[in-house]
């Protein structure tokens, strides 16, 4: 299947063929309504809004990456194998392909630009400052001396506010982005900083754009398009922008071309009309809080291009989708570090949705001999070195399901002695959130494993015992954790 899903439209077709697509045909408003509906189905099906108030001919696509199993199916693998696939893609990149046949430029608007009249940009909650572009992937070309060649690109997400003016955006970037390295390179030389913002991309490009926080596996200068091409099994197609000296993603649904005016930092809100001392709320951020508005770069839009019958793709920061996007690269980096350290003991790792893509990880390992005592602590150290901003590490034994939060909490509750198994590292980062790191080692000491054996029930085929309606009723009354346990340990076939 690799090579098949290389655009957002391929995702729609795949989701529909596999009963993973929910079409919403009634008119919906990009102000509040789309966000509320998307949040209601967080972690579930791909959503296609077919009737957008005020934007005839446009459709909105959401929740493309909202479910880890769906993401894995895009790449014809399982969620357990995603990290290995990503590591292989890093080792064997596929160079991008320059083309003049660019669907993203079927329609070009380079005069009288009005972003909000053109695009159905969402406002998420009544608390928010206004309309925010959340699915825009910033694409910049690395300088040759930074990357080692003249065709390496960085992809990244940033906070893009469209409510200050008709033809420019505010662009707020976190400090842990290679995007800023390129910006400072151009600024130091007094050069322009042209770039494109690409909306509506393939899963592989979205994953690379999220990219974790400066992971070992994705160093500065590494061509994100090459990794994405290997991941999807087909070269990423790029083309020259129409109005600036930059490249864009040829199969994107929408492209905003323009330049960063790095000499001009602007507020994301009208400071003069602000009535309170504190800044206004911006929109729901990935940590689950309302973010605060502040200062940002000014991005002057010189053109908007888009495909015929375009899909505006919206991604919510406060969502399972956001966690998934950040987690794929972060997990791969932890996987790579831990596997290199202890190939016989390390099994796998997973970032639970509540860990928000970059803040925590659960590591699964197996102690094979008493001489491997302490390997769990080594794996914790390896994980903390795998990518910046990792805050929390939990290590569990092989009998704990790292994809089930309740099973992980079971291990934390039953297999932890706080005075022995919890480690705290102070002054490890910036700010209240990142200045302290901590870990919990829930692994059972090798000599005591015989005391901590979990029950193993006999497998049964429920379909031979219950009729389908009865079985479905029974399953509907079970908690999600109970269903997970039954699927893991008892039921031969999926109900």
XYZ file of C-alpha atoms in Angstrom:
495
model
C 0.000 0.000 0.000
C 2.965 2.373 0.476
C 2.942 5.005 -2.221
C -0.844 5.099 -2.314
C -1.606 7.708 0.361
C 0.379 10.771 -0.652
C -2.273 13.527 -0.417
C -5.069 14.583 1.909
C -7.536 13.424 -0.742
C -6.029 9.947 -0.639
C -6.793 9.918 3.097
C -10.436 10.757 2.420
C -10.733 7.947 -0.108
C -8.964 5.464 2.175
C -11.070 6.427 5.192
C -14.286 6.105 3.212
C -13.310 2.697 1.812
C -12.497 1.439 5.311
C -15.573 2.850 7.096
C -13.518 5.419 9.012
C -15.060 8.566 7.496
C -17.957 10.539 8.959
C -19.580 12.996 6.524
C -21.454 15.969 7.956
C -23.784 17.346 5.305
C -25.671 20.010 7.280
C -24.388 23.572 7.193
C -21.810 24.278 9.895
C -20.183 27.510 10.995
C -16.376 27.809 11.126
C -16.898 30.085 14.114
C -17.128 27.707 17.143
C -19.318 25.022 15.558
C -16.761 23.010 13.574
C -14.364 22.984 16.533
C -17.067 21.778 18.929
C -18.112 18.952 16.623
C -14.494 17.959 16.015
C -13.784 17.906 19.749
C -16.878 15.759 20.318
C -15.345 13.092 18.044
C -11.789 13.533 19.345
C -9.780 10.367 18.835
C -12.394 8.906 16.500
C -13.282 8.975 12.797
C -12.021 11.253 10.057
C -14.517 14.122 9.708
C -15.604 15.730 6.453
C -17.751 18.878 6.694
C -19.402 19.333 3.305
C -21.404 22.547 3.777
C -19.508 25.493 5.283
C -21.425 28.639 6.200
C -20.185 31.605 4.182
C -17.839 29.558 1.994
C -19.693 27.938 -0.909
C -17.669 25.287 -2.720
C -15.354 24.684 0.247
C -15.178 21.628 2.481
C -13.394 21.199 5.804
C -11.461 18.068 6.719
C -10.681 17.300 10.362
C -9.393 14.530 12.629
C -7.235 12.995 9.883
C -4.718 11.797 12.475
C -7.055 11.459 15.432
C -6.627 7.729 15.962
C -3.272 5.945 16.222
C -4.606 2.794 14.605
C -5.869 4.823 11.636
C -2.460 6.482 11.306
C -0.778 3.092 11.229
C -3.177 1.880 8.553
C -2.266 4.856 6.360
C 1.224 3.313 6.257
C 0.076 -0.311 6.018
C 1.493 -1.200 9.423
C 0.429 -1.366 13.085
C 0.870 1.212 15.822
C 3.375 -1.125 17.471
C 5.588 -0.973 14.355
C 5.359 2.761 13.581
C 8.610 3.646 15.358
C 10.601 1.010 13.490
C 9.142 2.234 10.195
C 10.055 5.825 10.980
C 13.634 4.909 11.929
C 14.017 2.999 8.665
C 12.706 6.037 6.761
C 15.273 8.295 8.421
C 18.020 5.900 7.335
C 16.778 5.653 3.729
C 15.333 9.018 2.653
C 13.672 9.510 -0.740
C 14.616 12.826 -2.333
C 11.771 15.207 -3.240
C 10.705 15.634 -6.852
C 10.488 19.120 -8.393
C 7.513 19.474 -10.699
C 5.726 22.163 -12.679
C 2.466 20.191 -12.544
C 1.199 21.522 -9.221
C -2.462 21.023 -8.262
C -1.962 23.492 -5.400
C -1.631 26.271 -8.025
C -4.799 25.550 -9.989
C -6.150 28.812 -8.557
C -3.887 31.801 -7.781
C -4.897 34.913 -5.849
C -2.081 37.476 -5.753
C -4.058 40.745 -5.691
C -6.575 42.157 -3.212
C -5.747 39.366 -0.783
C -8.230 38.815 2.025
C -7.401 35.718 4.029
C -10.655 35.423 5.971
C -12.836 36.041 2.941
C -10.955 33.303 1.075
C -10.399 30.584 3.694
C -12.872 29.153 6.265
C -10.500 29.716 9.180
C -11.886 28.417 12.457
C -12.474 30.200 15.737
C -12.416 27.459 18.347
C -14.186 28.725 21.478
C -16.017 31.875 22.639
C -13.018 32.547 24.903
C -10.615 32.828 21.961
C -9.076 35.882 20.380
C -10.423 34.970 16.935
C -9.712 32.865 13.817
C -6.545 30.738 13.953
C -5.002 28.679 11.137
C -4.082 25.419 12.871
C -3.269 23.062 9.995
C -0.693 25.253 8.262
C 2.712 23.628 7.727
C 5.542 26.125 7.312
C 8.092 24.948 4.760
C 11.549 26.534 4.634
C 14.650 25.619 2.688
C 17.799 25.042 4.714
C 20.835 27.080 3.637
C 23.339 24.766 1.961
C 25.983 25.282 4.644
C 23.450 24.226 7.305
C 22.250 21.064 5.522
C 25.174 20.000 3.336
C 23.167 20.188 0.119
C 21.032 22.730 -1.689
C 17.688 20.933 -1.529
C 16.897 20.159 2.121
C 13.742 21.415 3.777
C 12.312 21.856 7.241
C 8.607 21.474 8.022
C 6.990 22.849 11.167
C 3.716 23.934 12.743
C 3.295 27.383 14.270
C 0.541 29.516 15.751
C -0.999 31.519 12.895
C -3.519 34.230 13.713
C -5.571 35.648 10.855
C -7.543 38.316 12.684
C -5.194 41.310 12.682
C -5.330 42.241 8.983
C -6.624 41.013 5.634
C -3.239 40.226 4.078
C -0.884 39.249 6.874
C -0.722 36.748 9.710
C 0.985 36.656 13.055
C 3.342 33.677 13.337
C 4.335 32.604 16.847
C 7.075 29.982 17.066
C 8.233 27.905 20.006
C 11.930 28.114 20.804
C 12.466 24.422 20.019
C 12.089 24.661 16.237
C 14.760 24.436 13.514
C 12.662 27.051 11.733
C 14.247 29.624 14.045
C 17.765 28.493 13.129
C 17.016 29.299 9.500
C 15.392 32.600 10.451
C 18.422 33.725 12.440
C 20.702 32.673 9.568
C 18.891 35.004 7.158
C 18.479 37.774 9.701
C 22.200 37.812 10.492
C 22.926 38.334 6.797
C 20.182 40.890 6.277
C 18.445 38.588 3.790
C 14.755 38.150 3.107
C 13.066 35.135 4.668
C 10.555 33.825 2.106
C 8.525 30.738 2.876
C 5.237 28.986 2.218
C 2.478 27.796 4.533
C 0.952 24.580 3.210
C -2.475 23.281 4.254
C -3.965 19.855 3.485
C -1.102 17.373 3.267
C -0.324 13.667 3.389
C 0.002 11.922 6.779
C 3.787 11.625 6.422
C 4.219 15.370 5.913
C 1.971 16.178 8.872
C 4.005 13.847 11.074
C 7.320 15.405 10.054
C 5.937 18.910 10.580
C 4.911 18.046 14.150
C 8.277 16.412 14.629
C 8.621 16.380 18.413
C 10.933 18.853 20.173
C 14.441 18.714 18.704
C 14.677 14.900 18.784
C 18.028 13.165 18.259
C 16.575 11.314 15.296
C 15.741 14.546 13.441
C 18.751 16.866 13.740
C 19.102 20.330 12.246
C 19.686 20.144 8.496
C 17.929 16.794 8.068
C 15.649 16.926 5.021
C 12.109 16.370 6.280
C 10.827 15.805 2.752
C 13.255 12.924 2.225
C 12.071 11.184 5.393
C 8.433 11.823 4.498
C 9.014 10.398 1.021
C 10.480 7.216 2.454
C 7.689 6.955 5.007
C 4.951 7.194 2.379
C 6.870 5.183 -0.225
C 6.821 7.914 -2.876
C 8.810 11.141 -3.474
C 7.229 14.297 -2.110
C 6.408 16.595 -5.018
C 7.425 20.236 -4.684
C 7.206 23.271 -6.946
C 8.385 26.867 -7.040
C 6.112 29.420 -5.405
C 4.510 31.999 -7.680
C 5.401 35.223 -5.856
C 8.416 34.537 -3.607
C 11.723 32.701 -3.916
C 10.591 29.596 -2.099
C 9.193 26.126 -2.681
C 5.788 24.754 -1.767
C 4.211 21.310 -1.589
C 2.713 20.626 -5.005
C -0.122 18.403 -3.796
C -1.234 20.631 -0.920
C -4.837 21.782 -0.897
C -3.903 25.397 -0.107
C -0.669 27.399 -0.044
C -0.030 30.815 1.480
C 3.095 32.406 0.005
C 4.931 35.257 1.662
C 7.820 36.575 3.755
C 8.625 36.771 7.445
C 9.199 40.406 8.391
C 11.567 39.526 11.230
C 12.381 43.160 11.908
C 8.798 43.749 12.976
C 7.441 41.910 16.020
C 3.704 42.419 16.410
C 1.106 41.622 19.046
C -1.371 38.871 18.303
C -4.082 41.194 19.575
C -4.945 44.883 19.477
C -3.052 45.962 22.570
C -4.507 49.471 22.614
C -8.082 48.244 22.883
C -7.315 45.562 25.478
C -9.289 46.412 28.624
C -7.574 44.070 31.110
C -3.978 44.000 32.296
C -3.472 40.419 31.251
C -3.426 39.535 27.544
C -6.511 37.842 26.050
C -6.873 34.120 25.649
C -5.620 32.946 22.269
C -7.083 29.464 21.703
C -6.932 25.964 23.257
C -3.280 24.857 23.272
C -1.861 21.329 23.165
C -1.490 21.106 26.945
C -5.239 21.477 27.449
C -5.183 25.080 28.634
C -6.351 28.240 26.917
C -3.180 29.770 25.523
C -2.418 33.445 26.055
C -1.891 35.924 23.230
C 1.489 37.603 22.998
C 4.052 38.879 20.515
C 4.827 37.126 17.233
C 6.504 37.505 13.866
C 4.627 39.189 11.055
C 4.070 37.061 7.945
C 3.179 39.135 4.909
C 1.041 37.088 2.522
C 1.854 37.696 -1.148
C -0.417 35.029 -2.656
C -2.998 32.375 -1.802
C -3.140 29.399 -4.145
C -5.423 26.384 -3.933
C -6.762 23.374 -5.769
C -10.115 23.186 -7.500
C -12.925 22.233 -5.051
C -10.525 22.706 -2.141
C -10.485 21.111 1.285
C -9.488 23.317 4.193
C -7.824 21.032 6.738
C -8.232 21.953 10.381
C -6.246 20.472 13.250
C -6.975 21.216 16.888
C -4.046 21.700 19.253
C -6.061 20.527 22.260
C -6.796 17.099 20.830
C -5.794 13.473 20.515
C -4.783 14.290 16.946
C -2.247 16.841 18.158
C -0.837 14.324 20.640
C -0.569 11.694 17.910
C 1.210 14.059 15.549
C 3.825 14.965 18.123
C 4.161 11.421 19.409
C 5.206 9.561 16.251
C 8.613 11.238 15.890
C 9.115 11.495 19.661
C 8.416 7.794 20.157
C 10.762 6.877 17.318
C 13.537 8.899 18.918
C 13.018 7.192 22.290
C 12.747 3.813 20.581
C 16.017 4.387 18.741
C 17.886 5.485 21.886
C 16.561 2.641 24.048
C 17.041 -0.062 21.421
C 20.640 0.992 20.940
C 21.224 0.869 24.690
C 19.530 -2.435 25.520
C 18.431 -4.350 22.405
C 17.634 -7.523 24.360
C 15.724 -5.858 27.191
C 13.850 -2.991 25.549
C 10.546 -4.028 23.947
C 8.672 -0.881 22.915
C 7.542 2.563 24.013
C 4.366 4.606 23.741
C 3.257 8.158 24.435
C -0.228 8.057 25.921
C -2.699 10.683 24.732
C -2.661 12.374 28.141
C 1.105 12.903 27.703
C 0.378 15.370 24.897
C 2.797 14.084 22.301
C 6.062 15.261 23.870
C 5.724 15.457 27.658
C 5.860 11.824 28.742
C 6.531 8.284 27.576
C 5.897 4.743 28.798
C 8.750 2.281 28.196
C 8.214 -1.477 28.186
C 11.134 -3.785 28.961
C 11.983 -7.296 30.033
C 14.702 -8.341 32.456
C 16.154 -11.624 31.222
C 18.848 -12.187 33.864
C 19.800 -10.885 37.284
C 22.843 -9.256 35.680
C 20.435 -6.955 33.806
C 19.246 -5.456 37.086
C 19.186 -1.682 36.730
C 18.653 -1.659 32.977
C 15.352 0.127 33.538
C 17.235 3.117 34.953
C 19.472 3.133 31.904
C 16.420 3.207 29.665
C 15.082 6.206 31.592
C 18.332 8.094 30.989
C 18.289 7.140 27.313
C 14.721 8.423 26.950
C 15.505 11.772 28.558
C 18.365 12.191 26.116
C 16.247 11.267 23.096
C 14.407 14.557 22.725
C 14.120 17.887 24.445
C 11.208 18.732 26.768
C 10.454 15.154 27.779
C 9.152 15.626 31.311
C 8.004 12.236 32.593
C 9.124 8.631 31.996
C 7.439 5.465 33.253
C 9.074 2.055 32.853
C 6.907 -1.072 33.019
C 7.423 -4.803 32.655
C 6.453 -6.844 29.619
C 3.125 -7.888 31.176
C 1.786 -4.304 31.223
C -0.091 -2.941 28.208
C 1.633 0.356 27.376
C -1.337 1.397 25.190
C -3.823 1.145 28.081
C -3.626 4.082 30.543
C -5.429 2.088 33.246
C -2.959 -0.784 33.009
C -0.081 1.687 33.310
C -1.774 3.255 36.352
C -2.207 -0.261 37.767
C 1.565 -0.731 37.568
C 2.158 2.703 39.112
C -0.160 1.823 41.982
C 0.842 -1.775 42.665
C 4.491 -1.931 41.670
C 5.937 1.321 42.936
C 7.718 2.148 46.172
C 7.871 5.948 46.026
C 10.998 6.286 48.164
C 12.848 3.868 45.895
C 11.317 4.073 42.443
C 10.650 7.790 41.844
C 13.506 9.998 40.653
C 13.318 13.781 40.324
C 15.740 15.870 38.262
C 15.678 19.587 39.076
C 16.769 22.527 36.906
C 16.372 20.425 33.760
C 14.692 23.004 31.542
C 12.959 26.352 31.156
C 9.783 27.551 32.859
C 7.419 25.965 35.342
C 6.469 23.152 32.973
C 9.925 21.972 31.924
C 12.285 22.870 34.777
C 11.755 19.522 36.547
C 11.880 16.024 35.095
C 10.798 12.894 36.877
C 10.562 9.160 36.348
C 8.894 6.140 37.900
C 10.386 2.658 37.647
C 7.571 0.123 38.128
C 9.583 -2.921 37.072
C 9.584 -5.845 39.485
C 13.060 -6.794 40.777
C 14.297 -9.913 38.998
C 14.386 -12.016 42.185
C 10.758 -11.175 42.995
C 9.170 -11.787 39.616
C 7.702 -15.092 40.743
C 5.680 -13.138 43.331
C 4.206 -10.780 40.713
C 2.758 -13.144 38.121
C -0.485 -11.895 36.595
C -3.353 -14.358 35.945
C -3.583 -16.011 32.538
C -7.141 -16.992 31.665
C -7.990 -19.533 29.035
C -8.781 -18.012 25.659
C -12.352 -18.429 24.461
C -14.177 -17.634 21.242
C -17.121 -15.546 22.438
C -18.820 -15.906 19.060
C -19.364 -19.585 19.765
C -21.149 -18.734 23.023
C -23.176 -15.582 22.314
C -25.180 -14.370 19.358
C -24.001 -11.116 17.822
C -26.722 -8.826 19.319
C -26.125 -10.212 22.815
C -22.393 -9.844 22.456
C -22.645 -6.262 21.201
C -24.935 -5.367 24.110
C -22.518 -6.884 26.609
C -19.512 -5.131 25.115
C -21.345 -1.778 25.085
C -21.816 -2.033 28.865
C -18.130 -2.689 29.557
C -15.625 0.025 30.341
C -12.957 0.700 27.748
C -10.279 -0.716 30.044
C -12.297 -3.908 30.558
C -12.695 -4.327 26.804
C -8.967 -3.878 26.367
C -8.236 -6.507 29.005
C -10.637 -8.981 27.428
C -9.112 -8.457 24.000
C -5.595 -8.898 25.374
C -6.051 -11.907 27.571
C -9.245 -13.831 26.918
C -11.053 -13.343 23.627
C -9.615 -15.117 20.594
C -11.474 -13.020 18.048
C -12.333 -9.315 18.117
C -16.031 -8.812 18.973
